[in-house]
Amino acid sequence: MFKVRLKKGKEKAVRQLHPWVFSGAIENIKGAPQNGDIVMVNDNSDNFLAYGFFNDKSRVAVRLLEWNLETEINEDWWRKKIAKAVKSREHLYTGDTNTYRLIFSEADFIPGLIVDQYADFLSVQILTSGIERIKPIVIEELQKLLDPKGIFDRSDASARAHEGMETSSGGVLAGLQPPDFVSVKENGIFYHVNIADGQKSGFYCDQRDNRRMVADHSSGRKVLDCFSYSGGFSLNAFRAGASEVVSVDSSGLAIETLRRNIEINDFSKIPHRLIQSDVNKQLRLFRETNETFDLIILDPPKYAPSRSALTKASRAYKDLNRLAMLLLNEGGLLATFSCSGAVDINTFKQILAWAALDAGKEVQFIEQFAQPADHPVRSSFPEGEYLKGLLCRVN
Ligand code: SAH
């Protein structure tokens, strides 16, 4: 077995069950492991710490899997991990929802594997060389557990590039090619999901609970849904009795999908506008034309991909939120999100405090949002906590 010896003092995080060993923590390596090989990680005095996947192309040189010396990481070990993750979601299944994240990488003790369910289809992302090697086991186990109509590869190219992996060829891994649009249900609302071309893995199921919670404040209100994608927040607002919904997204495909989703849910008669535009530009335009709203939702893409981007990202979040605050009627509500792991909830509150000061407003935080139960946060891996949001009353 290949052995990775850590520098003095670098064993602490591993002992605390953190699943990453950075390349800078390594003193030397015995043998010449290939990317994806399983290595033994030892402290500086050669005491066993854990087993993990090796990858010298990644900043994270070893992704840890197992802390028990006696345990062999074999096919059975993988099957058990996969089954455990899938089964841990069973209590979430309701007749109203059939789209979930079934496996969430490190958070489910399977670094580099993400599996999302879209009704009868599964979309899989393989983001580490180690998982690439056990792909046949993953597919077989998912078929055994869930009997899907098809399993589709949606591995994110940039995440794979960070690991020094080739872009995956994508396509069908098992069963049938999914239709252009798979119909899924979330909170009793129907969505057409384009598994092959949609963003991320086709649908942002991490906002499921938050869409419902925000919709609880939509009745009788004029709602502006910024970064709408296929309409998660817009459609929940329609159903909750919003008087009008305006949705903005820069992507033509997102707006087209939202148009279709409004039709299939029979919301077409409720006043709405779908605007394909840059949100910052559109918010300024609303200001110029004196258009105001009662509830504004901001669900932007990740502004801070890493801690080094925090300063720039904070400024972007502040500007965006300041603009939105200026468009709210007296006592209006702002539901604002950040999916940047580098921005924690306290930093986010601080950013909103700056935005409020700049806008000349007083803000009250009245609810807090987080990621749902199918996106667990592992206590030894706080980096896995990424989605947060606040409902603000803007005075
Ligand atoms: N709220 C959505 C998810 C938003 S994902 C939901 O509930 O499903 C982020 C979205 O922002 C994407 O659809 C992307 O097309 C859009 N986007 C990214 N940058 C943008 C910009 N500058 N202006 C408008 N939309 C943008």
XYZ file of C-alpha atoms and ligand atoms in Angstrom:
421
model
C 0.000 0.000 0.000
C 1.199 3.519 -0.865
C 1.981 5.591 2.208
C 1.625 9.354 2.538
C 3.470 10.807 5.529
C 2.277 14.188 6.774
C 4.433 17.037 8.024
C 4.623 17.497 11.793
C 1.447 19.067 13.183
C -0.554 18.461 9.996
C -2.279 15.388 11.460
C -4.628 17.475 13.602
C -7.337 18.071 10.973
C -7.234 14.412 9.909
C -7.693 13.315 13.531
C -10.699 15.636 13.690
C -12.144 13.683 10.727
C -11.774 16.498 8.201
C -11.826 14.735 4.813
C -9.132 16.768 2.980
C -5.336 16.588 2.998
C -3.790 19.484 1.093
C -0.644 18.879 -0.942
C 1.297 21.311 1.280
C 0.686 19.093 4.332
C 2.586 16.124 2.825
C 6.172 15.394 3.861
C 6.778 12.443 1.554
C 5.128 9.594 -0.304
C 6.254 5.960 -0.282
C 5.658 4.411 -3.682
C 4.265 6.112 -6.766
C 0.484 6.199 -6.477
C -1.539 7.009 -9.591
C -4.447 9.411 -9.445
C -7.421 7.634 -7.967
C -5.334 5.059 -6.055
C -6.108 4.466 -2.405
C -3.280 5.500 -0.089
C -2.627 5.191 3.621
C -2.115 8.533 5.356
C 0.220 8.513 8.378
C 1.379 11.155 10.814
C 4.990 12.290 10.904
C 5.927 9.379 13.167
C 4.320 6.849 10.808
C 1.225 6.231 12.912
C -1.840 5.365 10.852
C -4.424 8.144 10.462
C -6.758 7.268 7.572
C -7.174 5.910 4.037
C -8.078 8.095 1.081
C -8.021 8.752 -2.681
C -4.769 10.167 -3.990
C -4.597 12.894 -6.640
C -1.447 14.924 -7.316
C -3.249 17.148 -9.842
C -5.614 18.523 -7.211
C -5.021 21.075 -4.445
C -6.591 18.428 -2.233
C -3.976 15.706 -2.640
C -5.875 13.099 -0.607
C -9.624 12.862 -0.056
C -10.142 10.771 3.030
C -12.541 7.855 3.113
C -11.929 5.668 6.151
C -10.334 6.220 9.557
C -10.304 2.589 10.720
C -7.039 0.737 9.992
C -8.747 -2.673 9.878
C -11.387 -1.741 7.307
C -10.747 -2.656 3.690
C -12.147 -0.278 1.085
C -13.584 -2.795 -1.338
C -16.686 -3.131 -3.503
C -18.851 -3.964 -0.505
C -17.629 -0.847 1.330
C -18.707 1.348 -1.609
C -22.072 -0.329 -1.993
C -22.813 0.234 1.705
C -21.888 3.933 1.529
C -24.080 4.463 -1.544
C -27.025 2.593 -0.032
C -26.710 4.485 3.247
C -26.830 7.878 1.521
C -29.821 6.930 -0.633
C -31.735 5.368 2.276
C -31.107 8.393 4.505
C -33.395 10.410 2.157
C -36.316 8.010 2.287
C -38.111 9.946 5.015
C -38.135 13.015 2.746
C -40.173 11.343 -0.007
C -43.658 12.733 -0.234
C -46.246 12.468 -2.964
C -45.634 16.174 -3.638
C -41.954 15.951 -4.549
C -39.974 13.543 -6.723
C -36.698 15.399 -7.192
C -33.930 15.161 -4.596
C -30.182 15.098 -4.176
C -29.502 11.476 -3.246
C -25.728 11.623 -2.787
C -23.806 14.789 -1.924
C -20.094 14.040 -2.171
C -18.076 14.641 1.028
C -21.251 15.394 2.969
C -22.289 11.766 2.364
C -18.765 10.353 2.864
C -18.309 9.732 -0.904
C -15.916 12.457 -2.112
C -16.566 13.335 -5.739
C -19.923 11.663 -6.310
C -23.129 13.653 -6.711
C -26.401 11.972 -7.641
C -29.651 13.832 -8.267
C -33.025 12.256 -8.849
C -35.465 13.670 -11.401
C -38.593 11.532 -11.162
C -37.621 8.241 -12.887
C -34.203 9.453 -14.047
C -30.907 9.942 -12.234
C -28.199 12.442 -13.063
C -24.700 11.588 -11.880
C -21.624 13.784 -11.479
C -18.240 12.090 -11.165
C -15.732 14.649 -9.939
C -12.744 12.658 -8.647
C -10.482 10.093 -10.308
C -11.213 7.677 -7.473
C -14.934 7.700 -8.214
C -14.242 7.427 -11.955
C -12.621 4.055 -11.237
C -15.608 2.677 -9.355
C -18.159 4.030 -11.833
C -19.518 0.544 -12.740
C -20.173 -0.201 -9.045
C -21.922 3.160 -8.613
C -24.193 2.566 -11.608
C -25.005 -0.999 -10.648
C -25.795 -0.097 -7.038
C -28.020 2.829 -8.081
C -29.912 0.513 -10.449
C -30.345 -2.043 -7.700
C -31.571 0.502 -5.152
C -33.776 2.704 -7.326
C -34.482 0.914 -10.609
C -34.428 4.179 -12.603
C -35.526 4.422 -16.252
C -32.139 5.919 -17.070
C -28.906 7.227 -15.556
C -27.330 10.250 -17.205
C -23.800 11.677 -16.803
C -23.755 15.419 -16.042
C -20.218 15.734 -14.639
C -19.269 19.380 -14.344
C -16.321 20.082 -16.661
C -14.676 22.794 -14.547
C -14.828 20.743 -11.331
C -13.206 17.851 -13.201
C -10.555 20.164 -14.628
C -9.586 21.198 -11.059
C -8.887 17.529 -10.414
C -6.847 17.222 -13.608
C -9.519 14.999 -15.143
C -10.628 14.998 -18.762
C -14.041 16.441 -19.528
C -16.415 13.522 -19.366
C -18.137 12.527 -22.561
C -21.492 12.800 -20.773
C -24.425 10.857 -22.106
C -26.366 7.845 -20.962
C -24.645 5.583 -18.420
C -27.497 3.109 -18.157
C -31.051 2.595 -19.358
C -32.879 5.058 -21.567
C -31.878 8.452 -22.908
C -34.022 10.942 -20.946
C -36.579 12.850 -23.030
C -35.709 16.509 -23.849
C -37.758 17.527 -20.854
C -38.340 15.322 -17.845
C -41.386 16.351 -15.837
C -40.688 16.540 -12.099
C -42.772 17.649 -9.162
C -41.596 19.740 -6.231
C -43.924 20.943 -3.464
C -46.784 19.900 -5.779
C -45.606 22.178 -8.605
C -44.531 20.722 -11.968
C -41.259 21.601 -13.698
C -39.799 20.586 -16.998
C -36.159 19.757 -16.406
C -33.723 19.521 -19.252
C -31.291 16.959 -17.810
C -28.969 17.064 -20.800
C -28.531 20.861 -21.215
C -29.891 22.495 -18.055
C -27.555 24.403 -15.767
C -25.802 22.571 -12.962
C -27.603 19.247 -12.949
C -30.803 20.551 -14.501
C -32.652 21.942 -11.498
C -31.715 23.639 -8.242
C -33.387 21.304 -5.763
C -31.440 22.887 -2.884
C -33.985 25.749 -2.762
C -37.011 23.451 -2.316
C -37.842 24.386 1.305
C -36.923 28.058 0.843
C -39.225 28.455 -2.165
C -42.129 27.337 -0.015
C -41.110 29.517 2.930
C -40.733 32.615 0.757
C -44.038 31.885 -0.986
C -45.755 32.041 2.409
C -45.170 35.817 2.197
C -46.372 36.238 -1.395
C -50.139 36.401 -1.071
C -51.551 39.604 -2.568
C -48.048 40.933 -3.209
C -46.292 42.113 -6.346
C -43.231 39.854 -6.533
C -39.921 40.328 -8.348
C -37.944 37.067 -8.775
C -34.350 37.888 -9.761
C -32.139 35.097 -11.160
C -35.309 33.086 -11.680
C -33.857 30.191 -13.731
C -36.801 27.852 -14.460
C -39.007 29.679 -11.950
C -38.669 27.931 -8.602
C -39.561 31.016 -6.591
C -41.897 32.510 -9.218
C -44.106 29.423 -9.489
C -44.414 29.045 -5.708
C -45.388 32.741 -5.523
C -48.057 32.256 -8.219
C -49.546 29.367 -6.299
C -49.472 31.296 -3.009
C -51.616 34.054 -4.509
C -49.170 36.761 -5.607
C -50.974 39.586 -7.408
C -48.264 39.786 -10.080
C -44.893 38.107 -10.660
C -41.974 39.575 -12.606
C -39.106 37.127 -13.319
C -35.641 38.115 -14.538
C -32.844 35.866 -15.825
C -30.088 36.438 -18.367
C -30.424 32.984 -19.891
C -32.811 32.506 -22.805
C -33.146 28.792 -22.069
C -34.084 29.576 -18.435
C -36.794 32.035 -19.513
C -38.146 29.603 -22.133
C -38.314 26.811 -19.553
C -40.083 29.136 -17.106
C -42.631 30.069 -19.789
C -43.346 26.390 -20.295
C -43.542 25.764 -16.525
C -46.121 28.536 -16.109
C -48.244 26.843 -18.775
C -48.040 23.300 -17.433
C -49.087 24.534 -13.977
C -51.932 26.556 -15.396
C -50.722 29.868 -13.950
C -50.900 31.730 -17.294
C -53.843 33.875 -16.241
C -52.017 35.420 -13.282
C -50.327 38.680 -14.361
C -46.650 38.087 -15.068
C -43.681 39.340 -17.045
C -40.644 37.284 -18.054
C -37.602 39.437 -18.704
C -34.394 38.121 -20.250
C -31.805 40.578 -18.982
C -28.872 41.183 -16.674
C -30.315 41.639 -13.173
C -28.121 44.619 -12.241
C -29.121 46.391 -15.420
C -32.779 45.549 -14.958
C -32.859 46.750 -11.327
C -31.439 50.122 -12.453
C -34.063 50.284 -15.166
C -36.867 49.693 -12.639
C -35.408 52.555 -10.578
C -35.424 54.901 -13.581
C -39.024 54.025 -14.399
C -40.114 54.232 -10.721
C -41.426 50.677 -10.670
C -41.619 49.191 -7.168
C -42.388 45.787 -5.617
C -43.673 44.267 -2.365
C -41.384 41.219 -2.305
C -38.047 40.817 -4.076
C -36.112 37.545 -4.320
C -32.373 37.585 -5.052
C -30.856 34.162 -5.769
C -27.655 34.972 -7.667
C -25.024 32.469 -8.825
C -21.969 31.906 -6.638
C -20.091 35.242 -6.462
C -17.234 33.910 -4.296
C -15.899 30.602 -5.641
C -13.117 30.734 -3.003
C -12.059 32.721 0.056
C -9.660 34.797 -2.057
C -12.637 36.192 -3.985
C -14.416 37.269 -0.796
C -13.711 41.014 -0.934
C -14.837 41.388 -4.521
C -17.836 39.147 -3.967
C -18.904 41.070 -0.840
C -18.991 44.260 -2.877
C -21.076 42.594 -5.588
C -23.546 41.204 -3.023
C -23.749 44.615 -1.363
C -24.479 46.480 -4.608
C -27.080 43.975 -5.694
C -28.910 44.065 -2.356
C -28.714 47.854 -2.115
C -30.372 48.187 -5.518
C -33.132 45.761 -4.539
C -33.785 47.568 -1.233
C -34.386 50.786 -3.151
C -37.132 49.137 -5.222
C -39.266 47.962 -2.305
C -42.451 49.610 -1.170
C -42.523 50.716 2.488
C -42.209 47.622 4.701
C -41.523 45.428 1.672
C -39.692 42.112 1.957
C -36.344 41.062 0.536
C -35.553 37.323 0.378
C -31.860 37.281 -0.370
C -29.522 34.298 -0.811
C -25.854 33.479 -1.161
C -24.622 30.081 -2.328
C -20.954 31.021 -1.797
C -19.408 28.753 0.833
C -16.870 31.499 1.603
C -19.636 33.871 2.748
C -20.964 32.611 6.087
C -24.238 33.771 7.573
C -22.632 36.414 9.804
C -20.635 37.862 6.918
C -23.825 37.885 4.874
C -25.674 39.804 7.606
C -22.796 42.303 7.711
C -22.996 42.762 3.918
C -26.728 43.404 4.195
C -26.143 45.918 6.988
C -23.785 47.848 4.665
C -26.278 47.633 1.819
C -29.022 48.993 4.096
C -26.854 51.900 5.265
C -25.973 52.790 1.658
C -29.626 52.590 0.653
C -30.683 54.757 3.613
C -32.908 51.949 4.954
C -33.427 50.141 8.259
C -33.537 46.385 7.828
C -34.986 43.745 10.159
C -33.959 40.118 9.685
C -37.166 38.156 10.164
C -36.295 34.661 8.903
C -33.179 32.679 8.100
C -32.807 30.124 5.312
C -30.380 27.234 4.825
C -29.794 24.188 2.648
C -32.343 21.358 2.940
C -31.977 17.908 4.524
C -30.866 16.235 1.270
C -27.838 18.602 1.280
C -26.519 17.710 4.747
C -23.599 19.488 6.397
C -21.067 17.102 7.931
C -19.838 18.447 11.285
C -16.216 17.613 10.403
C -16.574 19.402 7.048
C -17.995 22.923 7.514
C -16.916 23.730 3.933
C -19.991 21.781 2.824
C -22.303 24.474 4.186
C -22.854 26.835 1.274
C -26.464 27.967 0.956
C -27.829 30.671 3.244
C -30.462 33.300 3.006
C -32.304 35.962 4.956
C -35.776 37.345 4.806
C -35.499 41.071 5.500
C -38.183 43.610 6.191
C -36.954 46.822 4.620
C -38.162 50.013 6.295
N -33.647 30.955 -8.356
C -33.404 29.851 -9.250
C -31.944 29.452 -9.315
C -31.003 30.561 -9.689
S -29.501 30.008 -10.319
C -34.271 28.679 -8.854
O -35.010 28.764 -7.869
O -34.229 27.667 -9.549
C -28.809 31.465 -10.926
C -29.437 31.980 -12.201
O -28.881 33.270 -12.435
C -29.184 31.210 -13.474
O -30.398 30.869 -14.058
C -28.401 32.160 -14.397
O -28.826 32.087 -15.753
C -28.784 33.500 -13.826
N -27.810 34.585 -13.964
C -26.485 34.565 -13.746
N -25.969 35.816 -13.853
C -27.004 36.630 -14.146
C -27.116 38.037 -14.352
N -26.063 38.850 -14.278
N -28.332 38.548 -14.613
C -29.419 37.732 -14.692
N -29.366 36.409 -14.489
C -28.177 35.854 -14.215
